[in-house]
Amino acid sequence: MAGKTKKKSPEKKNTELSVESCRNKIITFLRSYNKKTMPISMLETKCRTKKNNRDNFVTAFTELRNEGVITVRKGAKAALCSALGLKAGEVTRLSRTFGFAVTDDGVEYFIPGKCMLGAMPGDRVLIANIVSRSGEPEGEVEDILSFGSSALTGRIVSEDGSLYLVPDIARRNHMIIVRDGSVPFEEGDKVLAEIVYRGKRHAEHKVKITSVFGSSELASSCAQSILSIHGAPAEFSAEVQREAKKISEGGVQEYSFNNREDLRDLPIFTIDSAESKDLDDAVSVSRTERGYLLGVHIADVSHYVKANSELDKEAMCRGTSIYYADKVIPMLPKELSNGICSLNPDEDRLTLTAFTELSDEGEILGYRFCKSVIRSRVKGVYSEINALLDGTADSGITDKYSSVADELALMNELADILIAKKKRRHAPELETTESMLVIGDDGVCCDVLPRERGRSERMIEEFMLTANESAARLAMEKKVPFVYRVHEAPPEEKTAALCEALTKAGIEYPHFQEFKPAHAAAILDSVRGSDEFEAVNMMVLRSMAKAKYSDEPLGHFGLVLSDYAHFTSPIRRYPDLAVHRIITDVLAGYNGEWLDKRYSGFAAKAAETATNAENRAVTIERECEDCYKAEYMKQHIGESFTAKISGVTEFGFYAELPNTVEGLVHIRTLSEGEYDYSEPVALTEKFSGRSYRLGDTVQVICAAVNVSDGTIDFNLDEE
């Protein structure tokens, strides 16, 4: 008897939804629902969430919430952020009483302190629009989607017998310090802290102290905290140091001169500041039948720092050297930066040379690059050469430069021609003044001076610009991947704001459909030499886009050049080192296909990392400088100074002293009245008509200083 065949049970249908399917369903059901919010339980049911795929629903829901696509409201209800008018973004900075956040679509929102919900810089947040008082986007934080860094710096203060942290980024708040896990600290210390508990307001956050830098009254301690919070590079690793030491001990070997042009007999020399130790550029000039031959000889760092070596990886990570006060955080170890790569006088050095032939009008007739070896004749110093050029040099200086006297005269002549050429192409001549901090033996800032920019500084600048332009032209001609220095035209909203400000200030300007460098030059030239120049110079400067690095040749608006790169400082800038590496392989004869394969990804990465590193360095240098300037002004509290108004805001105006120190005259210290703010030109009292305008001269008293914050408060001296 045949046995019965057992029927197979039907296969269980797989109804599990993927995370992507869940995401799509969540968005679809919320969008089609007839109310703005839907109970989460109903949403789960509609998505047919079974026990076996609830995890995917939860993952999808969490992802969408973290991305700012959906939000959760009271009563466990979900909604599309777009339906509620909410935008996702990131908190970018905090001040004493307010903050700023930038949405994912690039709109910057002003956020009053009471509307911050305790959000910190780097936090991802949901922003709701609120009524604006200024006409600019204003909002409040509805939700914190994810936390940024928990690290912050500040100073320890005592209040009612207890010690609190006053953070640098939210200085009106006193945060509770959790002793458990904190390193020892005391009142007045400048510290690094970590948020261990988040409240709904900044004052409710709790922190533990992780590092103590020293007294918050010392700029050197505050500088250390700035370096720490911005992630400035620390000491070089042991492996990097080993590589640098090996290169240094190897010295400049004669076999390295093979396949190099021997330029040691040419009158080549460096020109730099007296304190410079990393000399990466030297120059030479000679007359030709058609004009001039400019030689710019740059330390061949790429010969020593090989691709993907530990030195190279560290240099790319650092991106640039950071200079503050009398200190430097170098991109390369000192064995290279101050040693074998530095073009010290009377020493054989390996270089990459750009020879550019120029007409009598300064036009580029031709250029060529070569690997070379040089021997600098003299370590030129800006101040000494300025004295030679203006006829005030003493016999000691004259003797020092006797071997290159003829070349200096020729350089001075060529510089005039190049400056005239720049003017002919209508490059806007913006004026900026750098500060020079004088640091005493005790590490305290004892003076602040405007950094003088004389004839020789301008001369070297023009020569370096020419070499940089030639390098970019070579890349364009050979069609190879490259790292360009680019400066795009100002965005429309900035040029519109500039025109509005000029109109308010009563300054005439050329009308245009598209803002060109010639328009900026015309605006500046129309007021140059007048009382309005400083104010207009500042307006034009603020309208400019920020220069950056790119693997695309986008041109340079400020210099009015279609081809431009950074070639002249490979000791302290990674883009220059990258450019040298590419040019070296071009000179070696590698074909375009090989160069494209080797360098296209590298150029893009180098440009991006260098831009980020430069932005970090600029921020660090500016914040450190502010602390040292405040330290200096501590000695001058109560003293009166003549200053010029350098910036106007709705809460007062900034005044700058002739030595570049800047302080805030707060609106609460002005005579009583009702003030109208005419951005960015003036602050005017409605009834008396008294006005404080950009560029006005005022007498101020140094009223208060905070070294830890790097802030200086001025009051008007109206006696």
XYZ file of C-alpha atoms in Angstrom:
719
model
C 0.000 0.000 0.000
C 1.455 3.239 -1.117
C 1.996 5.734 1.662
C 0.358 9.113 1.615
C 2.458 11.945 0.255
C 2.771 14.719 2.768
C 1.827 18.091 1.362
C 4.490 20.771 1.545
C 3.392 23.773 3.505
C 3.364 26.948 1.390
C 6.489 29.080 1.746
C 6.033 31.984 4.067
C 5.908 35.197 2.064
C 8.706 37.583 3.012
C 6.950 40.821 3.946
C 9.926 42.537 5.533
C 10.372 46.105 4.323
C 13.855 47.466 3.721
C 15.007 50.634 5.483
C 14.762 52.532 2.180
C 11.179 51.315 1.633
C 10.275 52.373 5.155
C 11.771 55.841 4.536
C 9.719 56.275 1.378
C 6.512 55.081 3.045
C 6.971 57.367 6.052
C 7.420 60.419 3.831
C 4.542 59.424 1.524
C 2.010 58.861 4.330
C 2.955 62.045 6.196
C 2.713 64.051 2.972
C -0.731 62.680 2.061
C -2.214 62.908 5.558
C -4.864 65.599 5.910
C -3.288 67.027 9.070
C 0.192 68.395 9.656
C 0.957 65.819 12.359
C 0.197 62.096 12.536
C 0.391 59.840 15.605
C 3.475 57.681 15.326
C 1.409 54.580 16.143
C -0.843 55.296 13.138
C 2.226 55.834 10.947
C 3.566 52.424 12.021
C 0.254 50.792 11.185
C 0.073 52.436 7.773
C 3.609 51.256 7.033
C 2.372 47.743 7.976
C 5.143 47.352 10.458
C 5.294 43.755 11.595
C 7.243 42.392 14.496
C 9.921 41.101 12.133
C 10.585 44.427 10.428
C 9.915 46.996 13.140
C 13.677 47.501 13.498
C 13.863 48.777 9.914
C 10.972 51.179 10.560
C 12.706 52.523 13.684
C 16.002 52.882 11.766
C 14.286 54.724 8.904
C 12.334 56.972 11.282
C 15.497 57.825 13.256
C 17.472 58.566 10.082
C 14.793 60.909 8.768
C 14.569 62.685 12.098
C 18.357 63.119 12.358
C 18.462 64.445 8.802
C 15.835 67.058 9.609
C 13.239 65.602 7.221
C 10.707 64.757 9.948
C 10.205 65.857 13.532
C 8.346 64.612 16.603
C 5.801 66.855 18.294
C 3.969 66.615 21.595
C 1.725 63.607 22.019
C 4.065 61.265 20.119
C 3.114 62.731 16.770
C 5.288 62.932 13.651
C 5.348 65.617 10.976
C 7.303 66.615 7.904
C 9.600 69.512 8.766
C 8.740 71.176 5.460
C 5.031 71.148 6.393
C 5.827 73.045 9.594
C 8.233 75.465 7.929
C 11.217 74.037 9.828
C 14.709 73.947 8.330
C 17.680 71.801 9.289
C 21.055 73.445 9.757
C 24.146 73.782 11.906
C 24.968 76.237 14.672
C 28.094 78.048 13.464
C 28.900 80.459 16.295
C 27.726 81.940 19.569
C 28.157 85.387 21.052
C 27.265 86.694 24.486
C 23.570 87.092 23.812
C 22.885 85.448 20.470
C 24.028 82.850 17.982
C 24.019 82.031 14.288
C 23.060 78.915 12.363
C 23.358 78.126 8.667
C 20.658 75.963 7.078
C 21.432 73.148 4.663
C 20.460 75.424 1.781
C 23.036 78.027 2.862
C 20.847 80.652 4.596
C 22.332 82.183 7.758
C 19.897 82.754 10.649
C 20.364 85.098 13.585
C 19.123 83.381 16.759
C 18.487 85.309 20.004
C 20.109 83.720 23.053
C 16.767 82.832 24.662
C 15.841 80.911 21.501
C 19.010 78.783 21.314
C 17.648 75.828 23.374
C 21.175 75.393 24.728
C 22.559 74.567 21.263
C 26.326 74.775 20.811
C 28.512 75.356 17.720
C 28.586 72.221 15.582
C 25.138 71.028 16.720
C 22.655 70.002 14.007
C 19.390 71.804 14.745
C 15.882 72.443 13.458
C 15.175 76.141 12.967
C 11.783 77.855 12.929
C 11.313 81.368 11.516
C 10.447 84.159 13.931
C 9.670 87.824 13.259
C 12.864 89.588 12.263
C 13.827 92.929 13.738
C 16.548 93.652 11.190
C 15.095 92.290 7.966
C 17.665 89.472 7.955
C 16.526 85.856 8.595
C 15.861 85.321 12.291
C 14.860 82.082 13.952
C 14.657 79.893 17.020
C 15.973 76.403 17.631
C 13.032 73.967 17.746
C 15.048 70.817 18.281
C 18.650 69.604 18.481
C 19.096 66.761 16.010
C 22.654 65.813 16.925
C 25.412 67.201 19.103
C 28.680 68.562 17.768
C 31.892 68.592 19.769
C 31.474 68.576 23.539
C 34.794 70.400 24.048
C 34.912 74.108 24.907
C 37.326 76.570 26.458
C 36.755 79.199 29.115
C 37.929 80.641 32.396
C 37.221 79.732 35.999
C 35.342 82.359 38.038
C 34.143 82.443 41.607
C 30.580 83.333 42.507
C 28.969 83.007 45.958
C 31.861 80.852 47.107
C 31.604 78.374 44.224
C 33.725 78.012 41.098
C 32.069 78.048 37.657
C 33.168 77.909 34.050
C 32.516 80.975 31.902
C 32.830 79.556 28.366
C 34.449 81.635 25.640
C 31.577 81.004 23.220
C 28.702 81.867 25.582
C 30.252 84.341 27.980
C 27.108 85.417 29.812
C 26.591 81.935 31.200
C 28.181 80.333 34.229
C 28.287 76.562 33.785
C 28.355 74.170 36.724
C 31.581 72.195 37.055
C 31.367 68.514 37.927
C 34.334 67.791 40.186
C 34.296 64.055 39.513
C 36.648 63.472 36.581
C 37.979 67.046 36.488
C 41.691 67.848 36.710
C 42.725 70.261 39.527
C 41.896 73.901 38.764
C 41.529 77.228 40.527
C 39.946 80.635 40.093
C 41.354 82.596 37.155
C 42.551 79.567 35.202
C 42.128 79.305 31.438
C 40.867 75.785 30.823
C 39.615 73.196 28.357
C 36.337 71.577 29.421
C 33.972 68.878 28.220
C 30.183 69.064 28.423
C 28.952 66.044 30.395
C 25.297 67.097 30.762
C 23.123 69.202 28.466
C 20.300 71.345 29.694
C 17.743 73.391 27.760
C 19.759 76.564 28.331
C 23.489 77.180 28.147
C 23.591 77.981 31.867
C 22.139 74.522 32.613
C 24.982 72.645 30.922
C 27.426 70.866 33.235
C 31.094 70.392 32.442
C 34.228 68.696 33.663
C 37.665 70.342 33.342
C 40.086 68.334 31.194
C 43.110 70.677 30.842
C 44.476 73.801 32.514
C 46.561 76.187 30.364
C 47.510 78.760 33.008
C 46.238 82.186 34.016
C 43.411 83.632 31.909
C 45.122 87.023 32.353
C 48.041 85.871 30.199
C 47.682 85.936 26.417
C 50.107 83.010 26.120
C 47.728 80.798 28.155
C 44.735 81.970 26.121
C 46.628 81.254 22.887
C 47.200 77.676 24.045
C 43.463 77.263 24.635
C 42.712 78.656 21.156
C 45.151 76.223 19.564
C 43.570 73.358 21.495
C 39.915 74.092 20.696
C 40.646 74.557 16.985
C 42.627 71.340 16.789
C 45.930 72.948 15.842
C 48.637 70.353 15.213
C 50.748 69.341 18.191
C 54.309 68.013 18.131
C 55.450 65.975 15.147
C 55.217 62.205 15.554
C 58.349 60.155 16.193
C 58.162 58.696 12.661
C 57.938 62.150 11.061
C 60.849 63.352 13.188
C 62.898 60.314 12.171
C 62.308 61.008 8.471
C 63.202 64.694 8.897
C 66.358 63.903 10.875
C 67.519 61.359 8.280
C 67.043 63.923 5.468
C 68.838 66.627 7.444
C 71.776 64.424 8.353
C 72.115 63.368 4.707
C 72.794 66.975 3.743
C 72.863 68.366 0.201
C 74.760 65.747 -1.794
C 76.509 66.562 -5.081
C 74.829 63.669 -6.863
C 71.567 65.598 -6.329
C 72.913 68.218 -8.762
C 72.591 65.745 -11.648
C 70.016 66.887 -14.224
C 69.824 70.298 -12.537
C 70.863 73.658 -13.928
C 73.794 75.003 -11.960
C 72.882 78.612 -11.100
C 75.409 79.091 -8.311
C 77.299 81.737 -10.267
C 74.217 83.949 -10.684
C 73.677 86.892 -8.290
C 70.719 85.254 -6.539
C 69.651 86.275 -3.028
C 66.736 86.165 -0.588
C 64.722 89.113 0.707
C 62.673 88.516 3.860
C 61.890 89.910 7.289
C 64.763 90.034 9.778
C 63.223 87.344 11.999
C 62.499 84.846 9.180
C 64.219 81.463 9.438
C 62.287 79.556 6.772
C 63.653 81.194 3.616
C 61.871 79.507 0.727
C 62.282 82.060 -2.098
C 65.225 83.811 -3.754
C 65.280 86.135 -6.753
C 67.443 87.275 -9.646
C 66.872 89.790 -12.474
C 68.826 90.485 -15.651
C 68.327 92.577 -18.766
C 67.479 90.920 -22.101
C 67.130 92.227 -25.650
C 63.341 92.182 -25.256
C 63.107 93.380 -21.657
C 63.873 91.499 -18.449
C 64.490 87.940 -17.269
C 63.049 87.391 -13.800
C 64.291 84.345 -11.910
C 62.281 83.149 -8.909
C 64.098 80.292 -7.217
C 62.058 78.286 -4.730
C 63.246 75.671 -2.234
C 62.746 72.251 -3.829
C 60.857 70.766 -0.895
C 59.323 68.102 -3.130
C 62.814 66.617 -3.603
C 62.876 65.768 0.101
C 59.199 65.257 0.958
C 58.177 62.292 -1.143
C 54.540 61.479 -1.943
C 52.809 59.353 0.732
C 55.769 59.495 3.107
C 54.982 60.203 6.751
C 56.338 63.720 6.216
C 54.013 64.232 3.256
C 50.936 62.909 5.077
C 51.659 65.179 8.037
C 52.278 68.199 5.778
C 48.985 67.670 3.952
C 47.136 67.302 7.265
C 48.649 70.536 8.614
C 48.165 72.330 5.302
C 49.991 75.475 6.341
C 52.281 76.884 9.004
C 50.484 78.862 11.712
C 52.089 82.110 12.903
C 50.995 83.870 16.095
C 52.745 86.431 18.317
C 56.433 85.413 18.189
C 55.736 81.724 17.612
C 55.138 79.372 14.704
C 53.579 75.938 14.347
C 55.433 74.778 11.237
C 54.048 72.625 8.439
C 57.400 70.832 8.265
C 59.887 69.987 11.050
C 62.584 72.603 11.654
C 65.260 70.230 10.257
C 63.663 70.972 6.868
C 61.926 74.346 7.307
C 64.873 76.129 8.969
C 67.560 73.764 7.744
C 68.131 71.850 4.543
C 65.216 73.469 2.638
C 65.889 77.035 3.784
C 67.830 79.089 1.223
C 70.474 80.233 3.686
C 73.287 82.439 2.330
C 76.540 80.854 1.130
C 75.062 77.338 1.178
C 74.261 75.094 -1.801
C 70.517 74.546 -2.016
C 68.268 72.560 -4.343
C 65.583 74.692 -5.977
C 62.805 74.714 -8.533
C 63.257 77.814 -10.680
C 60.715 79.814 -12.660
C 62.359 81.947 -15.334
C 59.890 84.479 -16.759
C 60.796 86.752 -19.674
C 59.021 90.107 -19.475
C 58.679 92.952 -21.937
C 59.511 96.546 -21.118
C 55.815 96.916 -20.304
C 55.856 93.918 -17.936
C 53.936 91.555 -20.228
C 54.909 87.880 -20.044
C 56.736 86.962 -23.256
C 57.652 83.454 -22.196
C 58.528 81.267 -19.225
C 60.293 78.066 -18.397
C 60.752 75.961 -15.280
C 63.795 73.915 -14.329
C 65.292 71.966 -11.479
C 68.278 73.947 -10.236
C 70.936 74.419 -7.600
C 71.688 77.893 -6.209
C 73.923 79.571 -3.649
C 72.331 82.696 -2.187
C 74.716 85.657 -2.066
C 73.160 87.391 0.925
C 70.255 87.157 3.362
C 68.358 90.272 2.353
C 66.241 92.055 4.946
C 63.253 94.194 3.948
C 64.093 97.144 6.202
C 67.714 97.255 5.027
C 66.815 97.110 1.342
C 64.156 99.778 1.861
C 66.892 101.983 3.287
C 69.105 101.261 0.257
C 66.307 102.106 -2.152
C 65.338 105.358 -0.454
C 68.959 106.474 0.058
C 69.022 106.327 3.878
C 71.270 103.240 4.242
C 74.483 103.517 6.278
C 77.839 102.192 5.120
C 77.338 98.860 6.892
C 74.183 98.129 4.900
C 75.738 99.384 1.656
C 78.719 97.054 2.120
C 76.484 94.083 2.912
C 74.637 94.388 -0.411
C 77.551 95.493 -2.612
C 77.624 92.166 -4.508
C 73.992 92.583 -5.614
C 73.711 96.380 -5.881
C 73.242 96.374 -9.662
C 70.573 93.680 -9.437
C 68.691 95.632 -6.766
C 68.532 98.686 -9.018
C 67.206 96.521 -11.857
C 64.647 94.880 -9.540
C 63.405 98.260 -8.423
C 62.984 99.264 -12.071
C 61.083 96.059 -12.934
C 58.845 96.386 -9.881
C 57.651 99.801 -11.112
C 56.768 98.264 -14.473
C 54.832 95.356 -12.901
C 52.920 97.676 -10.572
C 51.967 99.866 -13.535
C 50.820 96.763 -15.457
C 48.589 95.715 -12.559
C 47.063 99.178 -12.537
C 46.441 98.981 -16.303
C 44.391 95.831 -15.868
C 42.322 97.652 -13.198
C 43.192 95.462 -10.225
C 41.533 97.057 -7.173
C 44.168 98.466 -4.803
C 42.688 97.523 -1.451
C 44.648 98.599 1.596
C 45.039 96.399 4.662
C 47.295 96.882 7.663
C 48.786 93.948 9.527
C 49.731 94.119 13.184
C 53.157 93.457 14.613
C 53.137 92.242 18.214
C 56.217 92.994 20.302
C 56.657 90.245 22.896
C 58.918 90.760 25.911
C 61.275 88.219 27.465
C 58.490 87.319 29.903
C 56.171 86.334 27.038
C 53.887 89.335 27.609
C 52.891 91.692 24.780
C 54.621 94.997 25.473
C 53.771 96.852 22.259
C 51.585 96.706 19.151
C 52.695 98.338 15.922
C 51.368 98.499 12.382
C 53.553 96.270 10.208
C 55.356 98.524 7.757
C 55.118 97.509 4.111
C 57.861 99.259 2.235
C 59.239 99.282 -1.279
C 61.075 95.946 -1.065
C 57.978 94.148 0.279
C 55.990 95.394 -2.705
C 58.814 94.441 -5.056
C 59.008 90.834 -3.830
C 55.220 90.574 -3.905
C 55.174 91.494 -7.604
C 57.919 88.980 -8.421
C 56.113 86.185 -6.574
C 52.832 87.041 -8.347
C 54.629 86.745 -11.699
C 56.069 83.322 -10.842
C 52.683 82.138 -9.565
C 51.014 83.258 -12.791
C 53.656 81.467 -14.853
C 53.105 78.234 -12.902
C 49.359 78.353 -13.561
C 49.972 79.101 -17.250
C 52.214 76.040 -17.476
C 49.450 73.846 -16.016
C 46.879 75.273 -18.429
C 49.224 74.834 -21.395
C 50.059 71.221 -20.496
C 46.453 70.464 -19.467
C 47.554 68.724 -16.267
C 45.729 68.442 -12.927
C 46.769 71.346 -10.698
C 46.038 73.218 -7.487
C 44.955 76.760 -8.357
C 44.568 79.767 -6.097
C 41.160 81.157 -6.985
C 39.193 84.242 -6.024
C 35.692 84.341 -7.436
C 33.626 87.451 -8.151
C 31.603 88.721 -5.186
C 28.120 87.180 -4.865
C 25.243 89.391 -6.030
C 23.893 89.966 -2.538
C 27.266 91.378 -1.423
C 27.573 93.751 -4.365
C 23.979 94.874 -3.778
C 24.817 95.549 -0.125
C 27.932 97.470 -1.198
C 25.921 99.692 -3.544
C 23.348 100.337 -0.822
C 26.080 101.264 1.671
C 27.795 103.583 -0.805
C 24.468 105.279 -1.536
C 23.827 105.799 2.189
C 27.329 107.228 2.562
C 26.764 109.596 -0.379
C 29.566 108.021 -2.445
C 29.059 107.900 -6.206
C 29.893 104.624 -7.937
C 29.803 103.293 -11.505
C 26.574 101.527 -12.450
C 26.939 97.982 -13.686
C 25.016 94.839 -14.521
C 27.912 92.564 -13.592
C 30.425 93.675 -10.965
C 33.972 93.652 -12.384
C 37.375 94.369 -10.808
C 37.467 97.674 -12.716
C 34.323 98.799 -10.869
C 35.936 98.079 -7.504
C 39.089 99.906 -8.632
C 37.052 102.928 -9.803
C 35.182 103.118 -6.475
C 38.451 103.086 -4.513
C 40.241 105.525 -6.816
C 37.354 108.004 -6.606
C 37.929 108.516 -2.870
C 41.662 107.732 -2.532
C 43.357 110.443 -0.509
C 40.070 111.713 0.944
C 38.565 111.332 4.434
C 36.128 108.772 3.053
C 38.784 106.392 1.745
C 39.190 104.212 4.837
C 35.438 103.675 5.121
C 35.002 102.889 1.424
C 38.081 100.641 1.446
C 36.473 98.646 4.284
C 33.131 98.414 2.445
C 34.757 97.108 -0.727
C 36.933 94.696 1.240
C 33.901 93.237 3.018
C 32.079 92.768 -0.280
C 34.783 90.458 -1.634
C 34.524 86.684 -1.773
C 37.103 84.686 0.162
C 40.053 83.325 -1.806
C 40.515 79.538 -1.716
C 42.209 76.629 -3.460
C 40.618 74.640 -6.271
C 41.541 72.029 -8.849
C 39.570 74.139 -11.349
C 41.126 77.299 -12.896
C 38.420 79.745 -11.822
C 40.643 82.819 -12.064
C 41.494 85.494 -9.511
C 39.076 88.441 -9.272
C 41.255 90.593 -7.009
C 44.375 90.239 -9.150
C 42.420 90.254 -12.437
C 44.183 87.104 -13.619
C 42.656 84.138 -15.411
C 45.567 81.864 -14.456
C 46.940 81.868 -10.923
C 48.415 79.370 -8.457
C 50.582 79.354 -5.352
C 54.106 78.229 -6.253
C 56.469 80.240 -4.054
C 56.128 78.937 -0.464
C 56.366 75.122 -0.301
C 58.020 75.216 3.132
C 54.911 76.690 4.726
C 51.988 75.948 2.339
C 50.986 72.506 1.109
C 49.383 73.700 -2.186
C 52.789 75.035 -3.250
C 54.397 71.692 -2.420
C 51.683 69.924 -4.445
C 52.277 72.257 -7.391
C 56.042 71.565 -7.225
C 55.441 67.822 -7.296
C 53.267 68.116 -10.413
C 55.663 70.487 -12.208
C 58.569 68.144 -11.394
C 56.827 65.294 -13.207
C 55.914 67.570 -16.118
C 59.621 68.449 -16.456
C 60.492 64.739 -16.239
C 58.462 64.210 -19.424
C 55.556 62.110 -18.169
C 52.626 62.146 -20.595
C 49.254 63.748 -19.967
C 47.397 60.476 -19.427
C 49.840 59.363 -16.728
C 49.789 62.793 -15.045
C 45.999 62.882 -15.082
C 45.757 59.429 -13.519
C 48.352 60.235 -10.861
C 47.295 63.747 -9.899
C 43.590 64.409 -10.611
C 42.385 62.987 -7.289
C 45.433 64.321 -5.462
C 44.902 67.890 -6.721
C 41.242 67.901 -5.633
C 42.083 66.557 -2.176
C 45.039 68.917 -1.721
C 42.868 71.926 -2.666
C 40.102 70.991 -0.234
C 42.339 70.176 2.728
C 44.498 73.272 2.136
C 41.456 75.570 2.057
C 40.183 74.123 5.340
C 43.641 74.344 6.911
C 44.040 77.961 5.786
C 40.662 78.923 7.262
C 41.633 77.269 10.553
C 45.005 79.039 10.596
C 43.450 82.451 9.882
C 40.940 81.975 12.716
C 43.652 80.877 15.161
C 45.976 83.729 14.239
C 43.209 86.337 14.534
C 41.920 85.068 17.892
C 45.434 84.800 19.360
C 46.259 88.305 18.141
C 43.127 89.657 19.856
C 44.257 88.168 23.189
C 47.757 89.640 22.897
C 46.357 93.060 21.950
C 44.054 92.951 24.981
C 47.039 91.994 27.167
C 48.923 95.028 25.874
C 45.984 97.386 26.469
C 45.768 96.303 30.132
C 48.675 98.706 30.685
C 46.635 101.571 29.219
C 43.260 101.375 30.972
C 42.004 104.906 31.628
C 44.149 106.486 28.903
C 42.700 108.527 26.046
C 43.420 107.789 22.364
C 42.544 109.193 18.961
C 40.855 106.482 16.880
C 38.876 105.943 13.689
C 35.516 104.189 13.515
C 36.273 100.887 11.770
C 32.904 99.140 12.031
C 29.311 100.035 12.879
C 26.745 97.652 14.383
C 23.311 97.954 15.938
C 24.898 97.626 19.415
C 27.599 100.279 18.973
C 30.694 100.816 16.890
C 34.291 99.648 16.743
C 37.142 102.141 16.902
C 40.678 101.399 15.731
C 43.801 103.061 17.093
C 46.700 103.992 14.780
C 48.605 100.944 16.102
C 45.783 98.605 14.795
C 44.258 97.878 18.239
C 40.460 97.817 17.969
C 37.846 98.192 20.713
C 34.066 98.394 21.026
C 32.205 101.529 22.011
C 28.938 99.978 23.194
C 25.694 101.803 22.512
C 24.836 101.761 26.230
C 27.852 104.020 26.907
C 26.730 106.671 24.392
C 24.653 109.693 25.340
C 21.033 108.837 26.025
C 18.805 108.749 22.999
C 17.233 106.583 20.348
C 19.740 105.392 17.769
C 19.076 104.304 14.202
C 21.481 101.816 12.677
C 22.213 102.402 8.998
C 24.106 99.223 8.070
C 27.089 99.301 7.788
C 27.637 103.038 7.592
C 26.360 104.899 10.629
C 24.697 104.937 14.030
C 22.556 108.083 14.339
C 20.647 109.500 17.294
C 17.136 110.298 15.991
C 16.434 113.573 17.732
C 19.803 115.317 18.025
C 21.084 114.049 14.675
C 24.370 113.105 16.319
C 25.953 110.463 14.079
C 28.858 108.034 14.322
C 29.949 107.091 10.824
C 32.417 104.577 9.428
C 35.769 106.360 9.031
C 35.009 109.178 11.502
C 37.760 110.225 13.922
C 36.790 109.911 17.599
C 38.522 110.306 20.952
C 38.171 107.225 23.142
C 39.215 106.033 26.585
C 40.270 102.444 27.211
C 37.613 101.459 29.749
C 37.988 97.691 30.178
C 39.977 94.746 28.878
C 39.359 91.003 28.911
C 42.456 89.062 27.878
C 40.629 85.724 28.043
C 38.019 86.901 25.524
C 40.415 89.040 23.520
C 38.018 91.995 23.865
C 38.643 95.672 24.553
C 35.965 98.169 25.593
C 36.287 101.862 24.774
C 34.191 104.770 25.979
C 33.959 108.069 24.135
C 36.155 110.753 25.667
C 33.776 113.713 25.435
C 35.565 116.130 27.741
